[in-house]
Short mmCIF file of C-alpha atoms in Angstrom, two decimals:
data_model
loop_
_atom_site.label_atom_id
_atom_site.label_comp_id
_atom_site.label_asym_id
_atom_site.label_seq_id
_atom_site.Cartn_x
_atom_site.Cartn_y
_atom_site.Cartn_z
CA UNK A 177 -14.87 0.21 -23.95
CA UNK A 178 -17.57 1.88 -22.02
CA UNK A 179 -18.77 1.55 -18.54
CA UNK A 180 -17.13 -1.19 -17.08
CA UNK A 181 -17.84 -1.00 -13.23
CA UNK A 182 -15.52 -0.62 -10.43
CA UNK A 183 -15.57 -0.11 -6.97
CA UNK A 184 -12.69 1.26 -5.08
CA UNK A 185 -12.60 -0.38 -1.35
CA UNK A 186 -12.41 3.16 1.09
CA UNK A 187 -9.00 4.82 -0.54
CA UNK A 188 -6.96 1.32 -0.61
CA UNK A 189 -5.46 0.51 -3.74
CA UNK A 190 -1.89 -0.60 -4.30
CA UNK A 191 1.14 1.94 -5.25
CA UNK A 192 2.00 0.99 -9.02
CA UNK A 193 5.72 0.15 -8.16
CA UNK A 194 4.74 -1.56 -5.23
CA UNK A 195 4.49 -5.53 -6.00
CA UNK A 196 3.88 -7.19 -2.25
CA UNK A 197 0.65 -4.59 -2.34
CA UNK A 198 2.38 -3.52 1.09
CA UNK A 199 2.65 0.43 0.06
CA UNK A 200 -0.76 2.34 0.09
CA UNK A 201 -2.28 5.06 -1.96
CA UNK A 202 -5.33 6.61 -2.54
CA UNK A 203 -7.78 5.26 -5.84
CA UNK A 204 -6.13 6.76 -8.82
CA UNK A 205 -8.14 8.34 -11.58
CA UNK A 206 -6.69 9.81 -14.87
CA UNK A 207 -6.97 12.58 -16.90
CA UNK A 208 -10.14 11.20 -18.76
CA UNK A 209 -12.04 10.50 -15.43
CA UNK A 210 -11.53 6.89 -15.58
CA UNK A 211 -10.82 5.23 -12.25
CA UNK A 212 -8.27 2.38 -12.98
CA UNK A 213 -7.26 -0.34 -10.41
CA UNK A 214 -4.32 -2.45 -9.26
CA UNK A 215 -4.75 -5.93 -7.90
CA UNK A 216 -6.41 -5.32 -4.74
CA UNK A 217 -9.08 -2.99 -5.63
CA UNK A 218 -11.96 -2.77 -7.69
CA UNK A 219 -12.32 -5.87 -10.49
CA UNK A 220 -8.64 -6.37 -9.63
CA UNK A 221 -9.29 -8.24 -6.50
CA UNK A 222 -11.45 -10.71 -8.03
CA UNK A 223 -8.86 -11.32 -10.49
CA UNK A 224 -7.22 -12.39 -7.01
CA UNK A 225 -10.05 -14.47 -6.22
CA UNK A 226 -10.13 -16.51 -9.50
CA UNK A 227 -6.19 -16.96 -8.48
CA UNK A 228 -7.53 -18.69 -5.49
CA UNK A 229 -9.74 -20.44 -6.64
CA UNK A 230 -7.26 -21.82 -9.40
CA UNK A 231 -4.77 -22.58 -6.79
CA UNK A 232 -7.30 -24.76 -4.61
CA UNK A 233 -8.47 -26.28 -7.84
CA UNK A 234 -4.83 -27.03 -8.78
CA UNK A 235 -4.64 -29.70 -5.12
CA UNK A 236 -7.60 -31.19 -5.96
CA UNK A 237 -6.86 -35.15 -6.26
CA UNK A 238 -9.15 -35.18 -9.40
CA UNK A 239 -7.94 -31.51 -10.68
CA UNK A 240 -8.93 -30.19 -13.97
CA UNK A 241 -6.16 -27.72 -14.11
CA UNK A 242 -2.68 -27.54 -12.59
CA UNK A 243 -1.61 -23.60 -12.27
CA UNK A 244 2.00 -23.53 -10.00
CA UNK A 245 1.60 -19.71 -9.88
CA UNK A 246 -1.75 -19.36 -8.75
CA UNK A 247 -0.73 -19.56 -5.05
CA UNK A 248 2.37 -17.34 -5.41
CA UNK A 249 -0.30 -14.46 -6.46
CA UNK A 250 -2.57 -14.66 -3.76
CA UNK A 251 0.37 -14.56 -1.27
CA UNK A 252 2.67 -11.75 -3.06
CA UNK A 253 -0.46 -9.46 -2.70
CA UNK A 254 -0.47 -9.43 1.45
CA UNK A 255 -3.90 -9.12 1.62
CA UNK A 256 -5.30 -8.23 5.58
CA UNK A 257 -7.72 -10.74 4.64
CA UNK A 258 -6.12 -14.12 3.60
CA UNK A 259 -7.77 -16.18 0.65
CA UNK A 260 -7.34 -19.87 0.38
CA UNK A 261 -5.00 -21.58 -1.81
CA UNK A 262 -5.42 -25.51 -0.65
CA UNK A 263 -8.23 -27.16 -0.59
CA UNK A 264 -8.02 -27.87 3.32
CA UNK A 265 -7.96 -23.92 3.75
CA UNK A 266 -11.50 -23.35 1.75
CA UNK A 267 -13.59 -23.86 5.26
CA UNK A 268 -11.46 -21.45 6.90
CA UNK A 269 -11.30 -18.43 4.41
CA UNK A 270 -13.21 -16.73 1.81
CA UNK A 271 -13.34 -15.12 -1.61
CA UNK A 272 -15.47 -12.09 -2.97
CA UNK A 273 -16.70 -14.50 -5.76
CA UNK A 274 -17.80 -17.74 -2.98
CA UNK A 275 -19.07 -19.75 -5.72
CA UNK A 276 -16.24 -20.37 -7.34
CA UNK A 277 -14.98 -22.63 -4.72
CA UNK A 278 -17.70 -24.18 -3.56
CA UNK A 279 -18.98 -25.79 -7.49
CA UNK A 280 -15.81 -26.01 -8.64
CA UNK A 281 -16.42 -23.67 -11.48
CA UNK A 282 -12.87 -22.60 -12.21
CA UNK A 283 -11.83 -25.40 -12.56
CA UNK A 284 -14.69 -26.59 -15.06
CA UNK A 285 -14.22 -23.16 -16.71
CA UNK A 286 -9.99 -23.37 -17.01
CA UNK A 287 -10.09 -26.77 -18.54
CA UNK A 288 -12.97 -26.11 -21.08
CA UNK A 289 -10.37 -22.83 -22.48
CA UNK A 290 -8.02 -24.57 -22.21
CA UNK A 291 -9.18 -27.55 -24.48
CA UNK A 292 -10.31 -24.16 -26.66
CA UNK A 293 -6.51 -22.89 -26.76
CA UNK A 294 -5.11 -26.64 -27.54
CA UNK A 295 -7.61 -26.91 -30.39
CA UNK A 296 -7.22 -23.97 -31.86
CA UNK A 297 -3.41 -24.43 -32.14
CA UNK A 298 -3.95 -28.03 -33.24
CA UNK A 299 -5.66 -26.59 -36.02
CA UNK A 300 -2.72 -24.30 -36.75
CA UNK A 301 -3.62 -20.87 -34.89
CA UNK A 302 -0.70 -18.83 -33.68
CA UNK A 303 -1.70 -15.95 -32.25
CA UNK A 304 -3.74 -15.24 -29.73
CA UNK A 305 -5.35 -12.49 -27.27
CA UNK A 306 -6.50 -12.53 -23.82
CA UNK A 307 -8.71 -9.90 -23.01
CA UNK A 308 -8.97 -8.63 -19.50
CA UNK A 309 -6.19 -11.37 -18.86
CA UNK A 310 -5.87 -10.64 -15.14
CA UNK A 311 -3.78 -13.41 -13.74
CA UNK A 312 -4.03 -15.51 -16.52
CA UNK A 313 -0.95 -17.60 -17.03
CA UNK A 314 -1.46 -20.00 -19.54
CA UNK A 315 1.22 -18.18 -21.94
CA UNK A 316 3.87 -20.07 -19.19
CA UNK A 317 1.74 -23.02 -17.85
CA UNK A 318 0.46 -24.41 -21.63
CA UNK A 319 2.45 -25.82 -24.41
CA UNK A 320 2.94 -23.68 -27.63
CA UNK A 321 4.02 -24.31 -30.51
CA UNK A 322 6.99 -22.89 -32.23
CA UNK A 323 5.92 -19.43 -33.51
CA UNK A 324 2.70 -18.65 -30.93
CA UNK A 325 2.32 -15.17 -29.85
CA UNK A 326 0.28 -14.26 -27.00
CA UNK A 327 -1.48 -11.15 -26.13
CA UNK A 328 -2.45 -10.10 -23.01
CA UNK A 329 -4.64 -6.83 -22.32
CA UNK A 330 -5.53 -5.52 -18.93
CA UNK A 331 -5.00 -2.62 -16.44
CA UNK A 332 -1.14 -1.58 -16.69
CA UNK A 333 -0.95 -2.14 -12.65
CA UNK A 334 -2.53 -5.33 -12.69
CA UNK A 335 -0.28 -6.30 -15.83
CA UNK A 336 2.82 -5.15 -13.62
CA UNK A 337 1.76 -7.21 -10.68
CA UNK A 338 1.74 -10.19 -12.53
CA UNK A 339 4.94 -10.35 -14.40
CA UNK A 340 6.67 -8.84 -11.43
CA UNK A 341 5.24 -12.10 -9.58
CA UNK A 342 6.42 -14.66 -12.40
CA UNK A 343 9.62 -13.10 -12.73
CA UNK A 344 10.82 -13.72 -9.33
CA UNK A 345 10.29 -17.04 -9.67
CA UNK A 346 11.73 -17.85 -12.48
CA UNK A 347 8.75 -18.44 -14.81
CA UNK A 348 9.46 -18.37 -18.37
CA UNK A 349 6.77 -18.06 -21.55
CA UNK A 350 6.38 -20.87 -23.86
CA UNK A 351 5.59 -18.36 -26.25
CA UNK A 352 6.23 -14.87 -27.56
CA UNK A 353 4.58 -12.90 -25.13
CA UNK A 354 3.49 -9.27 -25.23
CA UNK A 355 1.48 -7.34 -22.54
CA UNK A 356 -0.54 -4.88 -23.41
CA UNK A 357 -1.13 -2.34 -20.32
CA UNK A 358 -4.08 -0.46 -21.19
CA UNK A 359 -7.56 -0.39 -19.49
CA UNK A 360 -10.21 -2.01 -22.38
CA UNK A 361 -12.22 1.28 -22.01
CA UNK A 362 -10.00 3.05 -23.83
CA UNK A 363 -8.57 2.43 -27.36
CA UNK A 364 -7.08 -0.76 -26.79
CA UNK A 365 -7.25 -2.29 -30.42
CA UNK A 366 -4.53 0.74 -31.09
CA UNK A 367 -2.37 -0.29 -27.83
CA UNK A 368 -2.54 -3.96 -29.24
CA UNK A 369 -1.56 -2.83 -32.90
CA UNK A 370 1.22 -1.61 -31.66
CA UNK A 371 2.25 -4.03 -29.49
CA UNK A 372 2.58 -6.10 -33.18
CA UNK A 373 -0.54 -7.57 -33.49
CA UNK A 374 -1.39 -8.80 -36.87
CA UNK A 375 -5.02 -8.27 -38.19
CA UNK A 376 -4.14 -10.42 -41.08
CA UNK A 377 -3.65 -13.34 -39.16
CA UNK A 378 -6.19 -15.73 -38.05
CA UNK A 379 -6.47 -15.26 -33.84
CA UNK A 380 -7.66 -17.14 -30.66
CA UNK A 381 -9.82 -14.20 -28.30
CA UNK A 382 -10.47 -15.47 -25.24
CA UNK A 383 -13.32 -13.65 -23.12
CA UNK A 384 -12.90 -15.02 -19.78
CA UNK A 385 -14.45 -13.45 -16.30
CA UNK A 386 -15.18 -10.38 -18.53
CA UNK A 387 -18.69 -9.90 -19.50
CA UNK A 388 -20.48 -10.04 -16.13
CA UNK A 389 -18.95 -6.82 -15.67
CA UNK A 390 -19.97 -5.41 -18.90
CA UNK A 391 -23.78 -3.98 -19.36
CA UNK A 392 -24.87 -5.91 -22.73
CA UNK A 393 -23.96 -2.71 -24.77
CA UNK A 394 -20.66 -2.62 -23.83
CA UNK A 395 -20.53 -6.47 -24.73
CA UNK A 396 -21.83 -5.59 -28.15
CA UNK A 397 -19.11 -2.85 -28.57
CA UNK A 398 -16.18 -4.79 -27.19
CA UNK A 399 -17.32 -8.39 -29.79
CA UNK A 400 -17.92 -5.42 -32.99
CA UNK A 401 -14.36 -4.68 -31.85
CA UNK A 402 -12.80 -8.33 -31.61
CA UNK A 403 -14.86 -8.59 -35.22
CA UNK A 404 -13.60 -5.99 -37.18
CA UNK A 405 -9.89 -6.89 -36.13
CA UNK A 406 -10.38 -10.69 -36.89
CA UNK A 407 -8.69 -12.40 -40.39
CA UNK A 408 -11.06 -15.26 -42.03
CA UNK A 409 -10.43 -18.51 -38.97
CA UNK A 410 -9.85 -16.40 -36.74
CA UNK A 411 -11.76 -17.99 -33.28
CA UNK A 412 -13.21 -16.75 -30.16
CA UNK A 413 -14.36 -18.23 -26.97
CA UNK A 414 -16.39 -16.33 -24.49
CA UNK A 415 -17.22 -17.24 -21.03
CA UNK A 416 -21.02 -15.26 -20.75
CA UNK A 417 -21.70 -16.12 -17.14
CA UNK A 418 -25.17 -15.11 -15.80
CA UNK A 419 -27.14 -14.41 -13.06
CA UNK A 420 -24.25 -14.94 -10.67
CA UNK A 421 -26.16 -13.14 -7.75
CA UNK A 422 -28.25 -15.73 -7.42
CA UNK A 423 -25.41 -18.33 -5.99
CA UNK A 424 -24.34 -15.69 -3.46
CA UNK A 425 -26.86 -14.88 -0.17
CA UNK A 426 -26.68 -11.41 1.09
CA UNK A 427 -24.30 -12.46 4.18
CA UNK A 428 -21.87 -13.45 1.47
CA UNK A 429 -21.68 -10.50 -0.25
CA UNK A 430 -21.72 -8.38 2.68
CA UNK A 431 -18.59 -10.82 4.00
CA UNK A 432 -16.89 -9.57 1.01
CA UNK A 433 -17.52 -5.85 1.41
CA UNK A 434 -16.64 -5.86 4.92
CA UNK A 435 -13.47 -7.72 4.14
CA UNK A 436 -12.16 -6.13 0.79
CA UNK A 437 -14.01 -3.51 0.81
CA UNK A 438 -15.48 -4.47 -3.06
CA UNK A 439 -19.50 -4.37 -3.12
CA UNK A 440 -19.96 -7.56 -5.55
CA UNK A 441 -23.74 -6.29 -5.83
CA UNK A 442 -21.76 -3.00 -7.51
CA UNK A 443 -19.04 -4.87 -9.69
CA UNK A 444 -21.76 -7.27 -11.76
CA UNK A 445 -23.91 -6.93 -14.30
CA UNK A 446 -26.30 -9.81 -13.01
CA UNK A 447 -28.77 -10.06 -16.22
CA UNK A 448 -30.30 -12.00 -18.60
CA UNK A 449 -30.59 -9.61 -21.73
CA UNK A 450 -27.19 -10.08 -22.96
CA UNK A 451 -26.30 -12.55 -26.23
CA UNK A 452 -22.23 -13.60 -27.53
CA UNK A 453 -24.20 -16.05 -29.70
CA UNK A 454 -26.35 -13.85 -31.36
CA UNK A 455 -24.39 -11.01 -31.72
CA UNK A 456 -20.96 -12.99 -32.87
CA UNK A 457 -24.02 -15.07 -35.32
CA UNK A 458 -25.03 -11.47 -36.85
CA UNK A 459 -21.34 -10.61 -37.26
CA UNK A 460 -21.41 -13.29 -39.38
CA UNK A 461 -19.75 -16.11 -37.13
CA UNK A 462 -20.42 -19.51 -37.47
CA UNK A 463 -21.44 -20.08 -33.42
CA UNK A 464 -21.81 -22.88 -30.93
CA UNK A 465 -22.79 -22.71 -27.72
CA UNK A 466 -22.91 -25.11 -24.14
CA UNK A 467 -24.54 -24.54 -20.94
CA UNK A 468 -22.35 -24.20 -18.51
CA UNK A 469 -24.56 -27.06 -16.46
CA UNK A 470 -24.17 -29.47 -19.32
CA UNK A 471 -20.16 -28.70 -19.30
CA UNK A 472 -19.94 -29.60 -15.44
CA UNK A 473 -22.21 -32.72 -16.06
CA UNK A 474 -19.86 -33.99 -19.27
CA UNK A 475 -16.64 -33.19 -17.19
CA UNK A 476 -18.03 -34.97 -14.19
CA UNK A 477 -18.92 -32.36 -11.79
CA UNK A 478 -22.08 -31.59 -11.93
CA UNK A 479 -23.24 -28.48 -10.39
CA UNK A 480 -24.82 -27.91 -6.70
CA UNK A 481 -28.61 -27.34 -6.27
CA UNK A 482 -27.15 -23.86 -5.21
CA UNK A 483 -25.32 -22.93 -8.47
CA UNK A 484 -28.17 -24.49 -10.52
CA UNK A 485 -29.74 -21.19 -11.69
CA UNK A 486 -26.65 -19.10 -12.63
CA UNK A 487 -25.26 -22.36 -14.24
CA UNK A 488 -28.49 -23.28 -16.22
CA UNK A 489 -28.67 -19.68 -17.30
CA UNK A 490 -24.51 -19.29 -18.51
CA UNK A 491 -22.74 -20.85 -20.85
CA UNK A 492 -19.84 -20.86 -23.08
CA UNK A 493 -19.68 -19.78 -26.48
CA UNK A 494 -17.26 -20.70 -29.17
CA UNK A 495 -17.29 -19.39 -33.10
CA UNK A 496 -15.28 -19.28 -35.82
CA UNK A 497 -15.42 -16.06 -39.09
CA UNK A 498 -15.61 -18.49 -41.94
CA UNK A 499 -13.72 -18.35 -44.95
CA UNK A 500 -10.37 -19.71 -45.94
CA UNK A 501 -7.76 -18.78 -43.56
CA UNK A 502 -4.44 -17.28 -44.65
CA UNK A 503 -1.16 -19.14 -43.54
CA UNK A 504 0.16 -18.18 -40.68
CA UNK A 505 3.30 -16.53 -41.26
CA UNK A 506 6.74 -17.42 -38.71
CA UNK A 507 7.33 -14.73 -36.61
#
């Protein structure tokens, strides 16, 4: 997977053994040129952000999600900047992605995938990828059935940091679980192959927080990829969130560069030109697809006159390769 952008905040970027983030390093780049990240640099930190944001969701009276981890993230990476984790902290510190708090959006976006992973097991699914899984936890938060694998695919460090986090207190899967440390511009259908993925199963992808740092060709590549390793009923759900700029004024984002270092004007991909539907419908997908707006109305929440454009113009997209789906065998 090509081009995915990064930004590495001024030579700060976590040592790879280091969990607390409280050992320094310089930005690492490998052999191939690619610069990868750890959990406070780059993409990484706004991996930490949509922790936040999951944890303040997670007090909410009303919440649409309830993530006990989310919290223990935020505060295992030491961060010089704190982010909140309560609701009654949100006035008094910020995140590199502000709109996330502010319209509630994680906590629309959480419960609609999450509806999308209960369904899809419901309907007899068992295994499953995350891609770009960050800080994902619903292999330990959601209920799986007997014989559910889950795959999770990110950046080895960030990977690391998350199951060295879980471990220490004492979280346990629900399901077979299998990381899969290896950055998504690389090979990683090979890395998830031979982590024991089965092609010739029907699987759940979930495309969460992904795309908006994907140009639309990358997009393409990474959905031809997801394709050509998907069994007949296999499903996908992908989270194509545009024009996010627009919710942010320019003393946010500058907030967040001077505080983490991470340019959000150099992480995103803010355009219009890119299409899950239609490319998933010409891979020969049967598609659906809801604006993001009309999720936050039906779920109660509707979005702020701020948010209005970058909600309006995202949405979620769900499909299904047709044909008759072979039966899942017990693992």
């Amino acid at each position: 997977m090509a081009n995915v952008r990064h930004a590495v905040p001024r030579g700060q970027t976590n040592h790879p053994d280091d969990v607390d983030g409280s050992h320094r390093v310089d930005g690492l780049a490998s052999t191939d040129g690619l610069v990868d990240w750890d959990i406070t640099t780059g993409v990484g930190i706004t991996a930490l952000a949509v922790a936040a944001a999951r944890a303040v969701e997670s007090g909410q009276p009303d919440a649409m999600c309830d993530d006990p981890w989310a919290a223990a993230f935020v505060r295992a990476a030491h961060l010089p900047h704190p982010m909140p984790t309560t609701p009654a902290e949100v006035g008094d510190h910020a995140l590199p992605d502000t709109w996330m708090l502010t319209n509630r959006y994680l906590g629309i976006r959480t419960k609609f995938l999450d509806a999308v992973v209960t369904g899809a097991l419901a309907d007899g699914i068992r295994q499953t990828v995350i891609l770009a899984a960050g800080l994902d936890t619903r292999a330990f938060r959601l209920s799986w059935p007997a014989g559910s694998t889950v795959f999770e695919i990110d950046q080895p460090r960030v990977l690391a940091f998350k199951l060295a986090v879980l471990r220490a207190r004492g979280a346990v899967a629900g399901c077979v679980h299998h990381p899969v440390p290896v950055d998504l511009r690389r090979d990683w259908a090979m890395s998830l192959r031979a982590t024991g993925f089965d092609p010739d199963t029907p699987t759940l992808w979930l495309v969460e927080g992904l795309t908006p740092y994907l140009p639309a060709q990358a997009e393409l590549q990474l959905l031809a990829g997801v394709d050509a390793h998907s069994a007949p009923g296999s499903r996908i759900a992908v989270e194509e969130a545009r024009s996010i700029l627009t919710a942010v004024s320019d003393a946010e984002l500058d907030g967040a560069r001077d505080r983490w270092g991470v340019d959000m004007r150099a992480l995103v991909h803010d355009d219009d030109d890119r299409d899950a539907a239609g490319v998933l419908r010409g891979l020969g997908w049967t598609v659906s697809a809801e604006g993001i707006a009309a999720v936050a109305r039906r779920y109660g929440h509707p979005v702020a006159d701020a948010f209005a454009v970058t909600a309006q113009a995202s949405q979620f997209v769900t499909a299904e390769r047709p044909g008759a789906a072979a039966p899942t065998r017990p693992r």
